[in-house]
């Protein structure tokens, strides 16, 4: 029995960098979830009988929204809903299922690295048939629908039990519950030399994976411990919890400090890694070195051919605009394409589908390839392990050799969190107002060579995205980028990205804050950050 329920629109259902993210109590308002999901289905316009993947990172409220989504999918003409057992699917595993099972799309429930729990964050995102996040054309249609919605459709009956793998029915719709790990594990096995990685581990190579009580626990335990032979206990915080154990599932220097400290100890393991709430981000740490996401992208791109899945070489690399230009140097030297896109994995989809790029990455701890259409935390870990198994060098040796060969891009991102929205908008507006007169201005030893507000023309479909971040480039190639985060749920988050290039290996051993000192000061002068936000420094530096 299908019920059509009258509703009224909410004005704030505009998807951000990665779907709609709000606090849990906000999502719990009557009809808030239903309105958004109906708006997705109305934009997706599924063929009758189409199939849909549904799953999430297991955070608080995941269970309820999975049930609602199944009931609404059944009422909106979907013939089959494929759902991870207990509603669990990591974001890359969901992307893989959409592709493997050729579904019309998928709904992924996650607020990624944001904290969970009754007062934490929640999120809903729609992915299209290629497995990737819906492009702006569709997210805009979803938003438009959400502003006009008058009713939603939902099955009157409860959704079937999703705790057991197998098929059942809700009205005319088949609900298929799958093991969340199995298909993903098969894919990883095709890409990487599991035998070589297992041999590396058997030879005494030690590792630790911090799942941060988030979704990757079961994936990492199955693959690293059960398949590759890492000893039990290699995966720590491996049990997913609705509130991530009270932690903040963001694999950065602040929230993954315990892992980093463990790796910095003289007798620490050879390799450490962590992933985020929904399993798409990664942090890579070697004994004595934290690998910055931008460097990790460059190293992976330069060495991917060592893994069987990429043995033929890679077609090209894409990075988001604020990501450091380390990957560009790899592309230039190897004679392959390099693409600079706005922040947001959705911008990589067309490039991957068109075969223009094989590897993509972002400074926000995301790396991935054409194997799915999302960034993939465990994939990055396995590619690193495959490279380590082939090169038999330490992480530190590999990164330092990379800098010697390609030069070093010193890089930092400074985040000012929960600042006043009006102050943040004012800061960006003031920067934009001054862009035209910026070129040629001198700040200490730095002279501005170019200044713009990044806009992107998709080389595949010609769509244009404007206002994607203010770039101030100095002669010599150093740069400062300012943009406002599109994933926060409270106030505004200002991100300032600071970068310089050092070709001389003799100068590769200073810390980034030393190498970037003048640029860091200049970022405050040009951005008027202290003056406009009242903050004397960033909350997080990555
Ligand atoms: C999302 C997007 C990424 C983006 C990141 C940060 O990641 O998928 O493409 O780089 O947000 O975005 P912002 O700087 O706007 O906060 P995730 O892991 O949160 O889904």
Coordinates of C-alpha atoms and ligand atoms in Angstrom, one line a residue:
X1 CA 0.0 0.0 0.0
X2 CA 1.4 3.4 -1.0
X3 CA 0.6 6.5 0.8
X4 CA 0.9 10.0 -0.6
X5 CA 1.6 12.4 2.2
X6 CA 1.0 16.2 1.9
X7 CA 4.0 18.3 2.9
X8 CA 5.5 21.8 2.8
X9 CA 8.9 22.8 1.6
X10 CA 12.0 23.5 3.7
X11 CA 14.1 26.4 2.4
X12 CA 17.5 25.0 3.4
X13 CA 17.8 21.7 1.4
X14 CA 20.6 22.9 -0.9
X15 CA 23.2 20.2 -1.3
X16 CA 26.8 21.4 -0.5
X17 CA 30.2 20.1 -1.6
X18 CA 29.0 16.6 -0.9
X19 CA 25.2 16.3 -0.5
X20 CA 23.0 17.7 2.3
X21 CA 24.7 17.9 5.7
X22 CA 23.0 19.1 8.8
X23 CA 22.8 18.3 12.5
X24 CA 20.8 15.2 13.4
X25 CA 18.0 17.1 15.2
X26 CA 17.6 19.2 12.1
X27 CA 17.1 16.0 10.0
X28 CA 14.7 14.7 12.6
X29 CA 12.2 17.5 12.0
X30 CA 9.0 15.9 10.7
X31 CA 9.1 15.3 6.9
X32 CA 12.7 16.8 6.6
X33 CA 14.2 13.5 5.4
X34 CA 11.1 12.5 3.3
X35 CA 11.0 15.8 1.5
X36 CA 14.7 15.6 0.5
X37 CA 14.5 12.0 -0.6
X38 CA 11.3 12.7 -2.7
X39 CA 13.2 15.6 -4.2
X40 CA 16.0 13.3 -5.1
X41 CA 13.7 10.7 -6.7
X42 CA 11.9 13.5 -8.6
X43 CA 15.2 14.7 -10.0
X44 CA 16.5 11.2 -10.7
X45 CA 13.3 10.2 -12.6
X46 CA 14.0 6.4 -12.4
X47 CA 12.6 4.1 -15.1
X48 CA 9.9 1.9 -13.7
X49 CA 11.5 -1.1 -12.1
X50 CA 14.9 0.6 -11.8
X51 CA 17.3 -0.5 -9.0
X52 CA 18.8 1.6 -6.3
X53 CA 21.7 1.1 -3.9
X54 CA 21.1 2.3 -0.3
X55 CA 23.6 2.3 2.6
X56 CA 25.5 4.6 5.0
X57 CA 28.3 4.8 7.4
X58 CA 26.3 3.5 10.4
X59 CA 26.2 6.8 12.2
X60 CA 23.3 7.7 14.5
X61 CA 20.0 8.0 12.6
X62 CA 21.4 5.8 9.7
X63 CA 19.0 2.9 10.6
X64 CA 15.9 5.0 10.5
X65 CA 16.8 6.8 7.3
X66 CA 17.7 3.5 5.6
X67 CA 14.2 2.2 6.5
X68 CA 12.5 5.4 5.2
X69 CA 14.5 5.3 2.0
X70 CA 13.5 1.7 1.3
X71 CA 9.8 2.5 1.9
X72 CA 10.0 5.6 -0.3
X73 CA 11.9 3.8 -3.1
X74 CA 9.2 1.1 -3.1
X75 CA 6.5 3.8 -3.4
X76 CA 8.4 5.6 -6.2
X77 CA 8.6 2.7 -8.6
X78 CA 12.0 1.2 -7.9
X79 CA 11.9 -2.5 -8.7
X80 CA 14.9 -3.5 -6.5
X81 CA 16.7 -1.9 -3.6
X82 CA 20.2 -3.2 -2.8
X83 CA 21.1 -2.5 0.7
X84 CA 24.2 -3.3 2.8
X85 CA 23.5 -5.6 5.8
X86 CA 22.2 -3.4 8.7
X87 CA 22.2 -0.5 6.3
X88 CA 26.0 -0.3 6.2
X89 CA 28.1 0.5 3.1
X90 CA 31.2 2.6 2.9
X91 CA 31.0 5.3 0.3
X92 CA 33.5 3.6 -2.1
X93 CA 31.7 0.2 -1.6
X94 CA 28.4 1.9 -2.4
X95 CA 29.9 3.4 -5.5
X96 CA 31.3 0.0 -6.5
X97 CA 27.9 -1.7 -6.0
X98 CA 26.2 0.9 -8.2
X99 CA 28.6 0.2 -11.0
X100 CA 28.8 -3.6 -10.5
X101 CA 25.1 -4.0 -10.4
X102 CA 24.4 -1.4 -13.0
X103 CA 21.8 0.4 -10.8
X104 CA 20.2 3.7 -11.7
X105 CA 22.0 5.3 -8.7
X106 CA 22.3 5.1 -5.0
X107 CA 21.6 7.0 -1.8
X108 CA 24.5 7.3 0.6
X109 CA 23.9 8.3 4.2
X110 CA 26.9 10.0 5.8
X111 CA 28.3 13.2 7.0
X112 CA 31.8 11.9 6.3
X113 CA 34.4 13.0 8.8
X114 CA 32.0 15.1 10.8
X115 CA 31.1 13.8 14.3
X116 CA 28.0 11.6 14.8
X117 CA 25.5 10.9 17.6
X118 CA 22.2 12.5 18.6
X119 CA 23.7 16.0 18.5
X120 CA 26.2 15.2 15.8
X121 CA 25.9 15.5 12.0
X122 CA 24.0 13.5 9.4
X123 CA 24.0 13.7 5.6
X124 CA 22.2 12.4 2.5
X125 CA 23.8 12.2 -0.9
X126 CA 22.7 11.0 -4.3
X127 CA 25.1 9.2 -6.6
X128 CA 24.3 8.6 -10.3
X129 CA 24.6 5.5 -12.4
X130 CA 28.3 5.9 -13.0
X131 CA 28.7 5.4 -9.2
X132 CA 29.8 9.0 -8.6
X133 CA 28.2 12.0 -6.7
X134 CA 25.4 13.7 -8.7
X135 CA 26.8 16.6 -10.8
X136 CA 25.6 20.1 -10.1
X137 CA 22.9 19.9 -12.8
X138 CA 21.2 17.2 -10.7
X139 CA 21.9 18.7 -7.3
X140 CA 20.4 21.9 -8.5
X141 CA 17.3 20.1 -9.7
X142 CA 17.0 18.4 -6.3
X143 CA 17.2 21.8 -4.6
X144 CA 14.6 23.2 -6.9
X145 CA 12.3 20.3 -6.2
X146 CA 12.8 20.7 -2.5
X147 CA 11.5 24.3 -2.7
X148 CA 8.3 23.3 -4.5
X149 CA 7.5 19.9 -3.0
X150 CA 3.8 19.4 -2.0
X151 CA 3.7 15.7 -1.3
X152 CA 5.9 12.6 -0.9
X153 CA 5.2 8.9 -1.5
X154 CA 5.9 6.2 1.0
X155 CA 5.0 2.5 1.4
X156 CA 2.6 2.1 4.4
X157 CA 4.3 -1.1 5.5
X158 CA 7.5 -1.3 7.5
X159 CA 10.7 -2.1 5.6
X160 CA 11.8 -5.7 5.8
X161 CA 14.5 -6.9 8.2
X162 CA 17.9 -5.9 6.8
X163 CA 20.1 -7.7 9.3
X164 CA 20.3 -10.9 7.2
X165 CA 21.8 -11.3 3.7
X166 CA 19.1 -12.4 1.2
X167 CA 16.0 -11.1 -0.6
X168 CA 12.6 -10.1 0.6
X169 CA 9.8 -8.0 -0.8
X170 CA 8.1 -4.7 0.1
X171 CA 5.1 -4.6 -2.2
X172 CA 6.4 -5.1 -5.8
X173 CA 9.9 -4.1 -4.8
X174 CA 12.6 -6.6 -4.1
X175 CA 14.8 -5.7 -1.1
X176 CA 18.2 -7.4 -1.5
X177 CA 20.5 -7.3 1.5
X178 CA 24.1 -7.8 0.7
X179 CA 27.4 -8.4 2.6
X180 CA 28.8 -4.8 2.6
X181 CA 32.4 -6.0 2.2
X182 CA 32.3 -8.9 -0.3
X183 CA 32.1 -7.1 -3.7
X184 CA 34.6 -4.4 -2.5
X185 CA 37.0 -7.1 -1.4
X186 CA 36.8 -8.7 -4.9
X187 CA 37.5 -5.4 -6.6
X188 CA 40.6 -4.7 -4.4
X189 CA 41.9 -8.2 -5.2
X190 CA 41.7 -7.5 -8.9
X191 CA 43.7 -4.2 -8.6
X192 CA 46.4 -5.2 -6.2
X193 CA 48.9 -8.0 -5.7
X194 CA 47.6 -9.5 -2.5
X195 CA 50.3 -12.2 -2.6
X196 CA 53.1 -9.7 -2.7
X197 CA 51.5 -7.6 0.1
X198 CA 51.0 -10.7 2.2
X199 CA 54.6 -11.7 1.7
X200 CA 55.8 -8.2 2.8
X201 CA 53.7 -8.5 6.0
X202 CA 54.9 -12.1 6.5
X203 CA 58.5 -10.8 6.3
X204 CA 58.1 -8.7 9.4
X205 CA 56.7 -5.4 8.0
X206 CA 54.4 -4.0 10.7
X207 CA 51.4 -1.8 10.3
X208 CA 48.5 -0.3 12.1
X209 CA 45.1 0.8 10.7
X210 CA 42.9 3.1 12.8
X211 CA 39.3 2.7 11.7
X212 CA 38.2 5.5 14.2
X213 CA 35.1 3.4 15.2
X214 CA 33.7 4.2 11.8
X215 CA 32.7 2.2 8.7
X216 CA 36.1 0.9 7.5
X217 CA 36.5 -1.4 10.5
X218 CA 34.9 -4.4 8.9
X219 CA 36.5 -3.7 5.5
X220 CA 40.0 -3.3 7.0
X221 CA 39.7 -6.3 9.3
X222 CA 38.6 -8.6 6.5
X223 CA 41.2 -7.4 4.0
X224 CA 44.3 -6.5 6.1
X225 CA 44.0 -9.1 8.8
X226 CA 42.0 -12.0 7.3
X227 CA 43.2 -11.8 3.7
X228 CA 46.7 -10.3 3.9
X229 CA 47.7 -11.9 7.2
X230 CA 48.4 -8.9 9.3
X231 CA 48.2 -10.0 13.0
X232 CA 44.9 -9.6 14.9
X233 CA 44.9 -6.1 16.5
X234 CA 46.5 -4.4 13.4
X235 CA 43.1 -2.7 12.9
X236 CA 42.4 -0.6 16.0
X237 CA 39.1 1.0 16.8
X238 CA 37.6 -1.4 14.3
X239 CA 34.1 -1.7 15.7
X240 CA 31.8 0.8 14.0
X241 CA 29.7 2.8 16.5
X242 CA 26.8 5.2 16.0
X243 CA 28.8 8.0 17.6
X244 CA 32.2 6.9 16.5
X245 CA 33.1 6.2 20.1
X246 CA 32.6 9.9 20.9
X247 CA 35.4 10.8 18.6
X248 CA 35.7 12.8 15.5
X249 CA 36.2 10.5 12.5
X250 CA 38.5 12.8 10.6
X251 CA 41.9 11.3 9.8
X252 CA 44.0 14.5 10.3
X253 CA 46.8 15.5 12.6
X254 CA 44.3 16.5 15.4
X255 CA 41.9 13.6 15.4
X256 CA 44.3 10.9 14.4
X257 CA 47.0 12.2 16.8
X258 CA 47.2 8.8 18.6
X259 CA 48.0 7.0 15.4
X260 CA 50.6 9.6 14.4
X261 CA 52.3 9.5 17.8
X262 CA 52.4 5.7 17.7
X263 CA 54.2 5.9 14.3
X264 CA 56.7 8.6 15.5
X265 CA 58.0 6.3 18.3
X266 CA 61.4 4.8 17.4
X267 CA 60.0 1.2 17.7
X268 CA 56.6 2.1 16.1
X269 CA 55.3 0.2 13.1
X270 CA 56.5 0.7 9.6
X271 CA 53.2 1.9 8.2
X272 CA 50.1 3.5 9.7
X273 CA 46.8 4.6 8.1
X274 CA 43.4 5.8 9.1
X275 CA 40.1 6.5 7.3
X276 CA 37.1 8.6 8.0
X277 CA 33.4 8.1 8.9
X278 CA 32.4 6.7 5.5
X279 CA 35.7 5.3 4.4
X280 CA 36.5 7.6 1.5
X281 CA 39.3 9.6 3.1
X282 CA 42.8 8.4 4.1
X283 CA 45.7 9.4 6.2
X284 CA 49.1 7.8 5.4
X285 CA 51.9 7.7 8.0
X286 CA 55.3 6.1 7.8
X287 CA 57.7 5.6 10.7
X288 CA 58.9 9.2 11.3
X289 CA 56.8 10.8 8.6
X290 CA 53.2 12.0 8.0
X291 CA 52.6 12.0 4.3
X292 CA 50.5 15.1 3.3
X293 CA 47.5 14.2 1.1
X294 CA 48.9 16.2 -1.8
X295 CA 52.2 14.4 -1.6
X296 CA 50.5 11.1 -1.3
X297 CA 48.5 11.8 -4.5
X298 CA 51.8 12.6 -6.3
X299 CA 53.6 9.5 -5.0
X300 CA 50.7 7.2 -5.8
X301 CA 50.4 8.7 -9.3
X302 CA 54.2 8.2 -9.9
X303 CA 54.2 4.6 -8.7
X304 CA 50.7 3.3 -9.6
X305 CA 52.2 1.2 -12.4
X306 CA 53.8 -1.1 -9.7
X307 CA 50.3 -2.5 -8.9
X308 CA 48.7 -5.0 -11.4
X309 CA 45.6 -2.9 -11.9
X310 CA 47.6 0.0 -13.2
X311 CA 50.5 -1.9 -14.8
X312 CA 49.7 -0.3 -18.2
X313 CA 50.3 3.2 -16.7
X314 CA 47.9 5.9 -16.0
X315 CA 46.1 8.1 -18.5
X316 CA 46.2 11.3 -16.5
X317 CA 45.8 12.9 -13.1
X318 CA 43.1 15.3 -11.7
X319 CA 43.3 17.3 -8.6
X320 CA 41.1 19.9 -7.0
X321 CA 42.3 23.4 -7.4
X322 CA 43.4 23.9 -3.7
X323 CA 45.4 20.7 -3.8
X324 CA 49.2 21.3 -4.1
X325 CA 50.8 21.2 -7.5
X326 CA 53.0 18.2 -6.6
X327 CA 50.9 16.0 -8.9
X328 CA 51.4 18.4 -11.8
X329 CA 55.1 17.8 -11.7
X330 CA 54.6 14.0 -12.0
X331 CA 52.2 14.6 -14.9
X332 CA 54.6 17.0 -16.7
X333 CA 57.6 14.6 -16.3
X334 CA 55.6 11.6 -17.5
X335 CA 53.9 13.4 -20.3
X336 CA 50.3 12.7 -19.2
X337 CA 47.3 15.0 -18.7
X338 CA 46.7 17.0 -15.6
X339 CA 43.3 18.6 -14.7
X340 CA 42.5 21.2 -12.1
X341 CA 38.9 21.0 -10.9
X342 CA 36.8 22.7 -8.2
X343 CA 36.7 21.1 -4.8
X344 CA 34.3 18.2 -4.7
X345 CA 34.7 14.6 -6.0
X346 CA 31.7 15.2 -8.3
X347 CA 33.9 17.2 -10.7
X348 CA 36.2 14.1 -11.4
X349 CA 33.3 11.9 -12.7
X350 CA 33.3 13.2 -16.3
X351 CA 37.1 13.1 -16.6
X352 CA 37.1 9.5 -15.3
X353 CA 34.2 8.4 -17.5
X354 CA 35.9 9.9 -20.5
X355 CA 39.2 8.1 -19.8
X356 CA 41.1 11.3 -19.5
X357 CA 42.4 10.5 -16.0
X358 CA 43.0 7.4 -14.0
X359 CA 44.0 8.9 -10.6
X360 CA 42.4 11.7 -8.8
X361 CA 43.1 13.4 -5.4
X362 CA 42.3 16.2 -3.1
X363 CA 44.1 18.0 -0.3
X364 CA 41.2 17.0 2.0
X365 CA 42.7 13.5 2.4
X366 CA 41.0 12.0 -0.7
X367 CA 42.6 9.8 -3.3
X368 CA 41.0 7.4 -5.7
X369 CA 41.0 6.1 -9.3
X370 CA 38.8 4.9 -12.1
X371 CA 37.9 1.7 -10.2
X372 CA 35.0 3.5 -8.6
X373 CA 33.7 7.1 -8.8
X374 CA 34.4 8.1 -5.2
X375 CA 37.6 8.6 -3.3
X376 CA 38.6 5.5 -1.5
X377 CA 40.5 5.3 1.8
X378 CA 41.3 1.6 1.9
X379 CA 42.2 1.6 -1.8
X380 CA 44.9 4.3 -1.1
X381 CA 46.2 2.2 1.8
X382 CA 46.4 -0.9 -0.4
X383 CA 48.1 0.9 -3.3
X384 CA 50.7 2.2 -0.8
X385 CA 51.2 -1.3 0.5
X386 CA 51.6 -2.7 -3.0
X387 CA 54.2 0.0 -3.8
X388 CA 56.0 -0.7 -0.5
X389 CA 56.0 -4.4 -1.3
X390 CA 57.5 -3.8 -4.7
X391 CA 60.1 -1.1 -3.7
X392 CA 61.1 -2.6 -0.4
X393 CA 61.9 0.9 0.9
X394 CA 60.4 2.7 3.9
X395 CA 57.6 5.3 3.4
X396 CA 60.1 8.0 4.4
X397 CA 62.6 6.9 1.8
X398 CA 60.0 6.8 -0.9
X399 CA 58.7 10.3 -0.2
X400 CA 62.1 11.8 0.1
X401 CA 63.2 10.2 -3.2
X402 CA 60.1 11.6 -4.7
X403 CA 61.0 15.1 -3.6
X404 CA 64.5 14.7 -5.0
X405 CA 63.1 13.6 -8.3
X406 CA 60.2 16.0 -8.7
X407 CA 61.0 18.8 -6.2
X408 CA 59.0 19.5 -3.0
X409 CA 55.8 21.4 -2.8
X410 CA 55.6 22.7 0.8
X411 CA 52.0 22.9 1.7
X412 CA 49.6 23.7 4.5
X413 CA 45.8 24.2 4.9
X414 CA 44.6 26.5 7.7
X415 CA 41.0 26.0 8.8
X416 CA 39.1 28.7 10.8
X417 CA 36.0 26.8 12.0
X418 CA 32.6 28.0 13.1
X419 CA 33.3 31.6 12.3
X420 CA 30.6 34.1 11.9
X421 CA 28.9 33.6 8.5
X422 CA 28.6 37.3 7.7
X423 CA 32.2 37.9 8.6
X424 CA 33.3 35.0 6.4
X425 CA 31.2 36.2 3.4
X426 CA 32.5 39.7 3.9
X427 CA 36.1 38.5 3.9
X428 CA 35.6 36.6 0.6
X429 CA 33.7 39.5 -0.9
X430 CA 36.4 41.9 0.0
X431 CA 39.0 39.7 -1.6
X432 CA 37.0 39.4 -4.8
X433 CA 36.6 43.2 -4.9
X434 CA 40.3 43.6 -4.8
X435 CA 41.3 41.0 -7.3
X436 CA 41.5 43.3 -10.3
X437 CA 44.0 45.6 -8.6
X438 CA 46.1 42.8 -7.0
X439 CA 48.5 42.0 -9.8
X440 CA 51.9 43.6 -9.3
X441 CA 51.4 44.4 -5.6
X442 CA 54.3 43.6 -3.3
X443 CA 54.0 42.0 0.1
X444 CA 57.5 41.7 1.7
X445 CA 59.5 39.7 -0.9
X446 CA 56.4 38.4 -2.6
X447 CA 55.0 40.0 -5.7
X448 CA 51.5 39.0 -7.0
X449 CA 51.6 37.7 -10.5
X450 CA 48.0 36.6 -10.9
X451 CA 44.8 36.8 -8.8
X452 CA 41.4 35.4 -9.7
X453 CA 38.3 33.7 -8.5
X454 CA 38.6 30.1 -9.9
X455 CA 36.1 29.1 -12.4
X456 CA 36.0 25.7 -14.2
X457 CA 34.8 24.7 -17.6
X458 CA 34.2 20.9 -17.6
X459 CA 36.2 19.7 -20.7
X460 CA 33.7 16.9 -21.3
X461 CA 30.3 18.5 -21.0
X462 CA 31.2 22.2 -21.2
X463 CA 29.4 23.0 -17.9
X464 CA 30.8 26.0 -16.1
X465 CA 31.2 26.4 -12.3
X466 CA 32.2 29.8 -11.0
X467 CA 33.2 31.3 -7.7
X468 CA 35.2 28.2 -6.6
X469 CA 37.9 30.0 -4.6
X470 CA 40.2 33.0 -4.6
X471 CA 43.7 32.3 -5.9
X472 CA 46.6 34.7 -5.3
X473 CA 49.7 33.5 -7.2
X474 CA 53.1 35.1 -6.7
X475 CA 56.0 35.3 -9.1
X476 CA 57.9 32.0 -8.6
X477 CA 54.6 30.1 -8.4
X478 CA 53.9 30.3 -4.6
X479 CA 50.2 30.7 -3.9
X480 CA 47.5 31.4 -1.4
X481 CA 44.0 30.2 -1.9
X482 CA 40.9 31.2 0.1
X483 CA 37.6 29.5 0.0
X484 CA 34.7 28.7 2.3
X485 CA 34.0 25.0 3.1
X486 CA 30.9 23.5 1.6
X487 CA 30.6 20.7 4.1
X488 CA 30.3 22.4 7.5
X489 CA 27.1 22.4 9.5
X490 CA 27.7 25.3 11.8
X491 CA 28.6 28.9 11.0
X492 CA 31.2 29.1 8.3
X493 CA 34.6 27.4 7.9
X494 CA 37.3 29.4 6.1
X495 CA 40.0 27.4 4.5
X496 CA 43.3 29.0 3.5
X497 CA 45.7 26.9 1.4
X498 CA 49.3 27.9 1.3
X499 CA 51.9 26.5 -1.0
X500 CA 55.4 27.1 -2.3
X501 CA 57.8 25.0 -4.5
X502 CA 61.3 24.1 -3.6
X503 CA 63.3 22.4 -6.3
X504 CA 66.6 22.2 -4.4
X505 CA 67.0 18.9 -2.4
X506 CA 69.4 20.6 0.0
X507 CA 66.3 22.6 1.2
X508 CA 63.9 19.8 1.5
X509 CA 64.4 19.1 5.2
X510 CA 62.8 22.1 6.9
X511 CA 59.3 21.9 8.3
X512 CA 56.4 23.4 6.3
X513 CA 55.7 26.2 8.8
X514 CA 59.3 27.4 8.3
X515 CA 59.3 27.1 4.5
X516 CA 55.9 28.8 4.4
X517 CA 56.4 31.5 7.1
X518 CA 56.3 34.5 4.9
X519 CA 53.3 33.2 3.0
X520 CA 51.4 32.4 6.2
X521 CA 51.8 36.0 7.4
X522 CA 50.9 37.4 4.0
X523 CA 47.7 35.2 4.0
X524 CA 46.5 37.1 7.0
X525 CA 47.5 40.5 5.6
X526 CA 45.8 40.0 2.3
X527 CA 42.8 38.1 3.7
X528 CA 42.4 40.4 6.7
X529 CA 41.6 37.2 8.6
X530 CA 42.4 38.4 12.2
X531 CA 40.7 41.7 11.6
X532 CA 37.5 40.3 10.2
X533 CA 37.1 37.1 12.2
X534 CA 38.7 38.1 15.5
X535 CA 40.7 34.8 15.3
X536 CA 44.4 35.0 16.0
X537 CA 45.1 31.7 14.4
X538 CA 43.6 28.7 12.7
X539 CA 41.8 25.9 14.6
X540 CA 43.3 23.1 12.6
X541 CA 46.4 23.0 10.4
X542 CA 46.7 20.1 8.0
Ligands
LIG1 C1 33.9 16.2 0.6 C2 34.0 16.2 -0.9 C3 35.5 16.4 -1.2 C4 35.9 17.7 -0.6 C5 35.7 17.7 0.9 C6 36.0 19.1 1.6 O1 34.5 15.2 1.2 O2 33.7 14.9 -1.4 O3 35.5 16.5 -2.6 O4 37.3 17.9 -0.9 O5 34.3 17.5 1.1 O6 35.1 20.0 1.1 P1 35.0 21.4 1.8 O7 36.4 22.0 1.7 O8 34.0 22.2 0.9 O9 34.6 21.2 3.2 P2 33.9 14.3 2.3 O10 34.9 13.3 2.7 O11 33.4 15.2 3.4 O12 32.7 13.7 1.6

